[in-house]
PDB file of C-alpha atoms and ligand atoms in Angstrom:
ATOM      1  CA  MET A   1     102.942 105.051 133.572  1.00 64.00           C
ATOM      2  CA  GLY A   2     105.100 101.916 132.967  1.00 87.00           C
ATOM      3  CA  THR A   3     102.455  99.474 131.918  1.00 92.00           C
ATOM      4  CA  LEU A   4     101.113 102.230 129.580  1.00 95.00           C
ATOM      5  CA  LEU A   5     104.446 102.636 128.009  1.00 96.00           C
ATOM      6  CA  GLU A   6     104.640  98.811 127.859  1.00 96.00           C
ATOM      7  CA  TYR A   7     101.376  98.720 126.125  1.00 96.00           C
ATOM      8  CA  ALA A   8     102.464 101.470 123.605  1.00 97.00           C
ATOM      9  CA  LEU A   9     105.743  99.733 122.550  1.00 97.00           C
ATOM     10  CA  ILE A  10     104.123  96.587 122.052  1.00 98.00           C
ATOM     11  CA  GLN A  11     101.508  98.561 119.712  1.00 98.00           C
ATOM     12  CA  VAL A  12     104.491  99.712 117.992  1.00 98.00           C
ATOM     13  CA  LEU A  13     105.894  96.333 117.264  1.00 98.00           C
ATOM     14  CA  HIS A  14     102.190  95.169 116.509  1.00 98.00           C
ATOM     15  CA  ASN A  15     101.564  97.649 113.993  1.00 98.00           C
ATOM     16  CA  PHE A  16     105.022  97.472 112.178  1.00 98.00           C
ATOM     17  CA  GLY A  17     104.519  93.501 112.070  1.00 98.00           C
ATOM     18  CA  ALA A  18     100.987  94.283 110.437  1.00 98.00           C
ATOM     19  CA  LEU A  19     102.387  96.595 107.744  1.00 98.00           C
ATOM     20  CA  LEU A  20     105.081  93.747 107.354  1.00 98.00           C
ATOM     21  CA  VAL A  21     102.564  90.960 107.001  1.00 98.00           C
ATOM     22  CA  VAL A  22     100.194  92.889 104.567  1.00 98.00           C
ATOM     23  CA  GLY A  23     103.207  94.297 102.439  1.00 98.00           C
ATOM     24  CA  MET A  24     105.483  91.408 102.209  1.00 98.00           C
ATOM     25  CA  SER A  25     102.398  89.068 101.419  1.00 98.00           C
ATOM     26  CA  GLY A  26     101.026  91.381  98.778  1.00 98.00           C
ATOM     27  CA  TYR A  27     104.711  91.439  97.192  1.00 98.00           C
ATOM     28  CA  GLY A  28     105.117  87.899  97.178  1.00 98.00           C
ATOM     29  CA  PHE A  29     101.506  87.434  95.412  1.00 98.00           C
ATOM     30  CA  ARG A  30     102.388  90.316  93.040  1.00 98.00           C
ATOM     31  CA  VAL A  31     105.728  88.318  92.051  1.00 97.00           C
ATOM     32  CA  ALA A  32     103.631  84.826  91.858  1.00 97.00           C
ATOM     33  CA  LEU A  33     101.039  87.038  89.868  1.00 97.00           C
ATOM     34  CA  LEU A  34     103.896  87.665  87.257  1.00 96.00           C
ATOM     35  CA  ARG A  35     104.515  83.733  87.262  1.00 93.00           C
ATOM     36  CA  GLN A  36     108.117  84.076  89.065  1.00 94.00           C
ATOM     37  CA  SER A  37     108.583  82.186  92.226  1.00 94.00           C
ATOM     38  CA  PRO A  38     108.888  84.333  95.391  1.00 96.00           C
ATOM     39  CA  SER A  39     112.294  83.649  97.091  1.00 96.00           C
ATOM     40  CA  ARG A  40     112.576  81.619 100.297  1.00 97.00           C
ATOM     41  CA  THR A  41     113.927  84.553 102.034  1.00 98.00           C
ATOM     42  CA  LEU A  42     110.595  86.241 101.855  1.00 98.00           C
ATOM     43  CA  ALA A  43     108.644  83.411 102.787  1.00 98.00           C
ATOM     44  CA  LEU A  44     110.964  83.322 105.867  1.00 98.00           C
ATOM     45  CA  PHE A  45     110.301  86.916 106.460  1.00 98.00           C
ATOM     46  CA  VAL A  46     106.755  86.610 106.043  1.00 98.00           C
ATOM     47  CA  LEU A  47     106.589  83.607 108.472  1.00 98.00           C
ATOM     48  CA  SER A  48     108.521  85.518 111.231  1.00 98.00           C
ATOM     49  CA  ALA A  49     106.118  88.368 110.811  1.00 98.00           C
ATOM     50  CA  TRP A  50     103.312  86.240 111.035  1.00 98.00           C
ATOM     51  CA  LEU A  51     104.619  84.883 114.216  1.00 98.00           C
ATOM     52  CA  MET A  52     105.718  88.155 115.752  1.00 97.00           C
ATOM     53  CA  GLN A  53     102.188  89.197 115.480  1.00 98.00           C
ATOM     54  CA  GLY A  54     100.784  86.304 117.360  1.00 98.00           C
ATOM     55  CA  LEU A  55     103.868  86.728 119.819  1.00 98.00           C
ATOM     56  CA  THR A  56     103.137  90.948 120.424  1.00 98.00           C
ATOM     57  CA  GLY A  57      99.474  90.254 120.413  1.00 97.00           C
ATOM     58  CA  ALA A  58      99.578  87.523 123.038  1.00 97.00           C
ATOM     59  CA  THR A  59     101.810  90.121 124.899  1.00 97.00           C
ATOM     60  CA  PHE A  60      99.003  92.443 125.168  1.00 96.00           C
ATOM     61  CA  GLY A  61      97.117  90.205 127.296  1.00 95.00           C
ATOM     62  CA  TRP A  62      99.851  89.084 129.251  1.00 96.00           C
ATOM     63  CA  VAL A  63     100.941  92.542 130.256  1.00 95.00           C
ATOM     64  CA  THR A  64      97.199  92.970 131.340  1.00 94.00           C
ATOM     65  CA  TYR A  65      97.015  89.826 133.544  1.00 95.00           C
ATOM     66  CA  ARG A  66     100.569  90.704 135.135  1.00 94.00           C
ATOM     67  CA  SER A  67      99.058  94.485 135.959  1.00 92.00           C
ATOM     68  CA  ASP A  68      95.243  93.605 136.804  1.00 92.00           C
ATOM     69  CA  HIS A  69      95.400  89.592 137.470  1.00 93.00           C
ATOM     70  CA  ARG A  70      92.956  89.009 134.989  1.00 92.00           C
ATOM     71  CA  PHE A  71      92.733  88.932 131.294  1.00 91.00           C
ATOM     72  CA  PRO A  72      91.189  91.556 129.002  1.00 88.00           C
ATOM     73  CA  ASP A  73      87.163  91.687 129.663  1.00 91.00           C
ATOM     74  CA  ILE A  74      86.002  91.319 126.210  1.00 95.00           C
ATOM     75  CA  HIS A  75      82.735  89.899 124.897  1.00 96.00           C
ATOM     76  CA  GLY A  76      80.668  89.415 121.771  1.00 97.00           C
ATOM     77  CA  ILE A  77      81.973  90.997 118.883  1.00 98.00           C
ATOM     78  CA  ALA A  78      85.425  91.521 120.275  1.00 98.00           C
ATOM     79  CA  VAL A  79      85.838  87.792 120.820  1.00 98.00           C
ATOM     80  CA  ILE A  80      85.051  87.018 117.524  1.00 98.00           C
ATOM     81  CA  ALA A  81      87.440  89.716 116.165  1.00 98.00           C
ATOM     82  CA  LEU A  82      90.060  88.285 118.550  1.00 98.00           C
ATOM     83  CA  MET A  83      89.214  84.287 117.326  1.00 98.00           C
ATOM     84  CA  ILE A  84      89.511  85.718 113.629  1.00 98.00           C
ATOM     85  CA  LYS A  85      93.084  87.314 114.199  1.00 98.00           C
ATOM     86  CA  VAL A  86      94.488  84.482 115.924  1.00 98.00           C
ATOM     87  CA  SER A  87      93.049  81.818 113.154  1.00 98.00           C
ATOM     88  CA  CYS A  88      94.905  84.303 110.560  1.00 98.00           C
ATOM     89  CA  VAL A  89      98.035  84.016 112.487  1.00 98.00           C
ATOM     90  CA  CYS A  90      97.580  80.212 112.307  1.00 98.00           C
ATOM     91  CA  GLY A  91      96.542  80.041 108.943  1.00 98.00           C
ATOM     92  CA  GLY A  92      99.366  82.772 107.436  1.00 98.00           C
ATOM     93  CA  ALA A  93     101.971  80.977 109.507  1.00 98.00           C
ATOM     94  CA  GLY A  94     101.026  77.623 108.002  1.00 98.00           C
ATOM     95  CA  LEU A  95     100.701  78.803 104.605  1.00 98.00           C
ATOM     96  CA  MET A  96     104.491  80.166 104.874  1.00 98.00           C
ATOM     97  CA  ALA A  97     105.544  77.049 106.578  1.00 98.00           C
ATOM     98  CA  THR A  98     104.312  74.788 103.716  1.00 98.00           C
ATOM     99  CA  CYS A  99     105.616  77.104 101.098  1.00 97.00           C
ATOM    100  CA  LEU A 100     109.217  77.031 102.685  1.00 97.00           C
ATOM    101  CA  GLY A 101     108.791  73.075 102.782  1.00 96.00           C
ATOM    102  CA  TRP A 102     107.536  72.002  99.380  1.00 95.00           C
ATOM    103  CA  GLY A 103     107.148  75.522  97.610  1.00 94.00           C
ATOM    104  CA  SER A 104     109.910  74.576  95.340  1.00 91.00           C
ATOM    105  CA  SER A 105     107.965  71.735  93.481  1.00 93.00           C
ATOM    106  CA  TRP A 106     104.715  73.856  93.011  1.00 95.00           C
ATOM    107  CA  SER A 107     103.069  75.120  90.009  1.00 95.00           C
ATOM    108  CA  ALA A 108     102.789  78.649  89.288  1.00 95.00           C
ATOM    109  CA  SER A 109      98.902  78.715  89.990  1.00 96.00           C
ATOM    110  CA  ARG A 110      99.473  76.742  93.360  1.00 96.00           C
ATOM    111  CA  ARG A 111     102.304  79.617  94.337  1.00 97.00           C
ATOM    112  CA  MET A 112      99.630  82.264  93.168  1.00 97.00           C
ATOM    113  CA  MET A 113      96.725  80.706  95.209  1.00 98.00           C
ATOM    114  CA  VAL A 114      99.259  80.293  98.698  1.00 98.00           C
ATOM    115  CA  TRP A 115     100.347  84.065  98.358  1.00 98.00           C
ATOM    116  CA  ALA A 116      97.147  85.300  97.580  1.00 98.00           C
ATOM    117  CA  GLY A 117      96.052  83.470 100.822  1.00 98.00           C
ATOM    118  CA  SER A 118      98.693  84.980 103.108  1.00 98.00           C
ATOM    119  CA  THR A 119      97.661  88.659 101.732  1.00 98.00           C
ATOM    120  CA  GLY A 120      93.955  87.824 102.377  1.00 98.00           C
ATOM    121  CA  LEU A 121      94.327  86.549 105.885  1.00 98.00           C
ATOM    122  CA  ALA A 122      96.439  89.562 106.587  1.00 98.00           C
ATOM    123  CA  CYS A 123      93.780  92.058 104.984  1.00 98.00           C
ATOM    124  CA  LEU A 124      91.091  90.077 107.080  1.00 98.00           C
ATOM    125  CA  ALA A 125      93.375  90.502 110.217  1.00 98.00           C
ATOM    126  CA  LEU A 126      93.621  94.146 109.696  1.00 98.00           C
ATOM    127  CA  THR A 127      89.699  94.314 109.374  1.00 98.00           C
ATOM    128  CA  ALA A 128      89.239  92.426 112.715  1.00 98.00           C
ATOM    129  CA  ALA A 129      91.810  94.794 114.595  1.00 98.00           C
ATOM    130  CA  ALA A 130      89.578  97.492 114.030  1.00 98.00           C
ATOM    131  CA  PHE A 131      86.342  95.753 115.244  1.00 98.00           C
ATOM    132  CA  LEU A 132      88.530  94.193 118.288  1.00 97.00           C
ATOM    133  CA  ARG A 133      89.672  98.095 118.990  1.00 96.00           C
ATOM    134  CA  TRP A 134      86.198  99.455 118.729  1.00 97.00           C
ATOM    135  CA  PHE A 135      84.186  96.869 120.471  1.00 97.00           C
ATOM    136  CA  SER A 136      86.209  96.044 123.541  1.00 91.00           C
TER     137      SER A 136
HETATM  138  C1  HEM B   1      97.541  86.098 117.899  1.00 69.50           C
HETATM  139  C2  HEM B   1      97.171  87.230 116.976  1.00 69.50           C
HETATM  140  C3  HEM B   1      96.374  88.694 117.396  1.00 69.50           C
HETATM  141  C4  HEM B   1      96.331  89.112 118.765  1.00 69.50           C
HETATM  142  C5  HEM B   1      96.323  88.076 119.845  1.00 69.50           C
HETATM  143  C6  HEM B   1      96.226  90.354 118.647  1.00 69.50           C
HETATM  144  C7  HEM B   1      95.895  91.214 119.909  1.00 69.50           C
HETATM  145  C8  HEM B   1      95.539  92.556 119.698  1.00 69.50           C
HETATM  146  C9  HEM B   1      95.262  93.606 120.838  1.00 69.50           C
HETATM  147  C10 HEM B   1      94.919  92.805 122.028  1.00 69.50           C
HETATM  148  C11 HEM B   1      95.384  94.872 120.163  1.00 69.50           C
HETATM  149  C12 HEM B   1      94.981  95.701 121.004  1.00 69.50           C
HETATM  150  C13 HEM B   1      93.438  96.134 121.038  1.00 69.50           C
HETATM  151  C14 HEM B   1      92.960  97.335 121.495  1.00 69.50           C
HETATM  152  O1  HEM B   1      93.701  98.369 121.227  1.00 69.50           O
HETATM  153  O2  HEM B   1      91.962  97.564 122.351  1.00 69.50           O
HETATM  154  C15 HEM B   1      95.490  94.355 118.901  1.00 69.50           C
HETATM  155  C16 HEM B   1      95.702  95.720 118.029  1.00 69.50           C
HETATM  156  C17 HEM B   1      95.945  95.864 116.719  1.00 69.50           C
HETATM  157  N1  HEM B   1      96.201  94.583 115.871  1.00 69.50           N
HETATM  158 FE1  HEM B   1      96.306  92.783 116.546  1.00 69.50          FE
HETATM  159  N2  HEM B   1      96.289  90.548 117.291  1.00 69.50           N
HETATM  160  C18 HEM B   1      96.712  89.655 116.660  1.00 69.50           C
HETATM  161  C19 HEM B   1      97.003  89.387 115.243  1.00 69.50           C
HETATM  162  C20 HEM B   1      96.929  90.563 114.312  1.00 69.50           C
HETATM  163  C21 HEM B   1      97.474  90.651 113.092  1.00 69.50           C
HETATM  164  C22 HEM B   1      97.409  89.636 112.204  1.00 69.50           C
HETATM  165  C23 HEM B   1      97.396  92.161 112.764  1.00 69.50           C
HETATM  166  C24 HEM B   1      97.100  92.482 111.227  1.00 69.50           C
HETATM  167  C25 HEM B   1      97.617  91.984 110.177  1.00 69.50           C
HETATM  168  C26 HEM B   1      96.755  92.605 113.708  1.00 69.50           C
HETATM  169  C27 HEM B   1      96.687  94.281 113.752  1.00 69.50           C
HETATM  170  C28 HEM B   1      96.552  94.734 114.652  1.00 69.50           C
HETATM  171  C29 HEM B   1      96.234  96.513 114.449  1.00 69.50           C
HETATM  172  C30 HEM B   1      96.686  97.452 113.357  1.00 69.50           C
HETATM  173  C31 HEM B   1      95.986  96.703 115.900  1.00 69.50           C
HETATM  174  C32 HEM B   1      95.633  98.459 116.392  1.00 69.50           C
HETATM  175  C33 HEM B   1      94.150  98.686 116.315  1.00 69.50           C
HETATM  176  C34 HEM B   1      93.797 100.113 116.594  1.00 69.50           C
HETATM  177  O3  HEM B   1      94.467 100.419 117.613  1.00 69.50           O
HETATM  178  O4  HEM B   1      93.215 100.658 115.833  1.00 69.50           O
HETATM  179  N3  HEM B   1      96.764  92.058 114.855  1.00 69.50           N
HETATM  180  N4  HEM B   1      95.770  93.311 118.398  1.00 69.50           N
END
């Protein structure tokens, strides 16, 4: 019961994190499309949401390891889906970190590309989540 409750609570954070990366990246993309500059605060929130996805995702594996003394036994498509999710987190967090570091000097089209990139990676991770869920 304890472990199941832990999985459920991690899943709550992970699901809301997914909502935030998709929603806030999409909002930033819309702002950039209007040729305005999404705020640094928004970029900081999206960066935090990406990192939270990585952390809560890894916590799933850690809870399994702690209770079963082994990592989740996944193969094939599930492993590919997991690798895609990890890559999306690295890419999305990287994009937002560069945006925070150098975004103020970017052209409108560069801003658009970066926010489109974060939105696209968030959608890709959400798609991979469905495959991880049903092939593991
Ligand atoms: C380091 C990155 C990530 C890891 C290690 C990870 C890991 C996991 C794990 C282990 C599960 C439970 C799978 C299952 O129910 O069998 C899960 C579920 C889920 N993940 Fe991730 N995840 C990561 C990133 C993301 C990202 C970036 C998103 C979305 C933007 C996301 C969205 C979801 C969703 C929506 C579920 C629930 C799927 C369902 O039950 O139908 N994850 N994730």
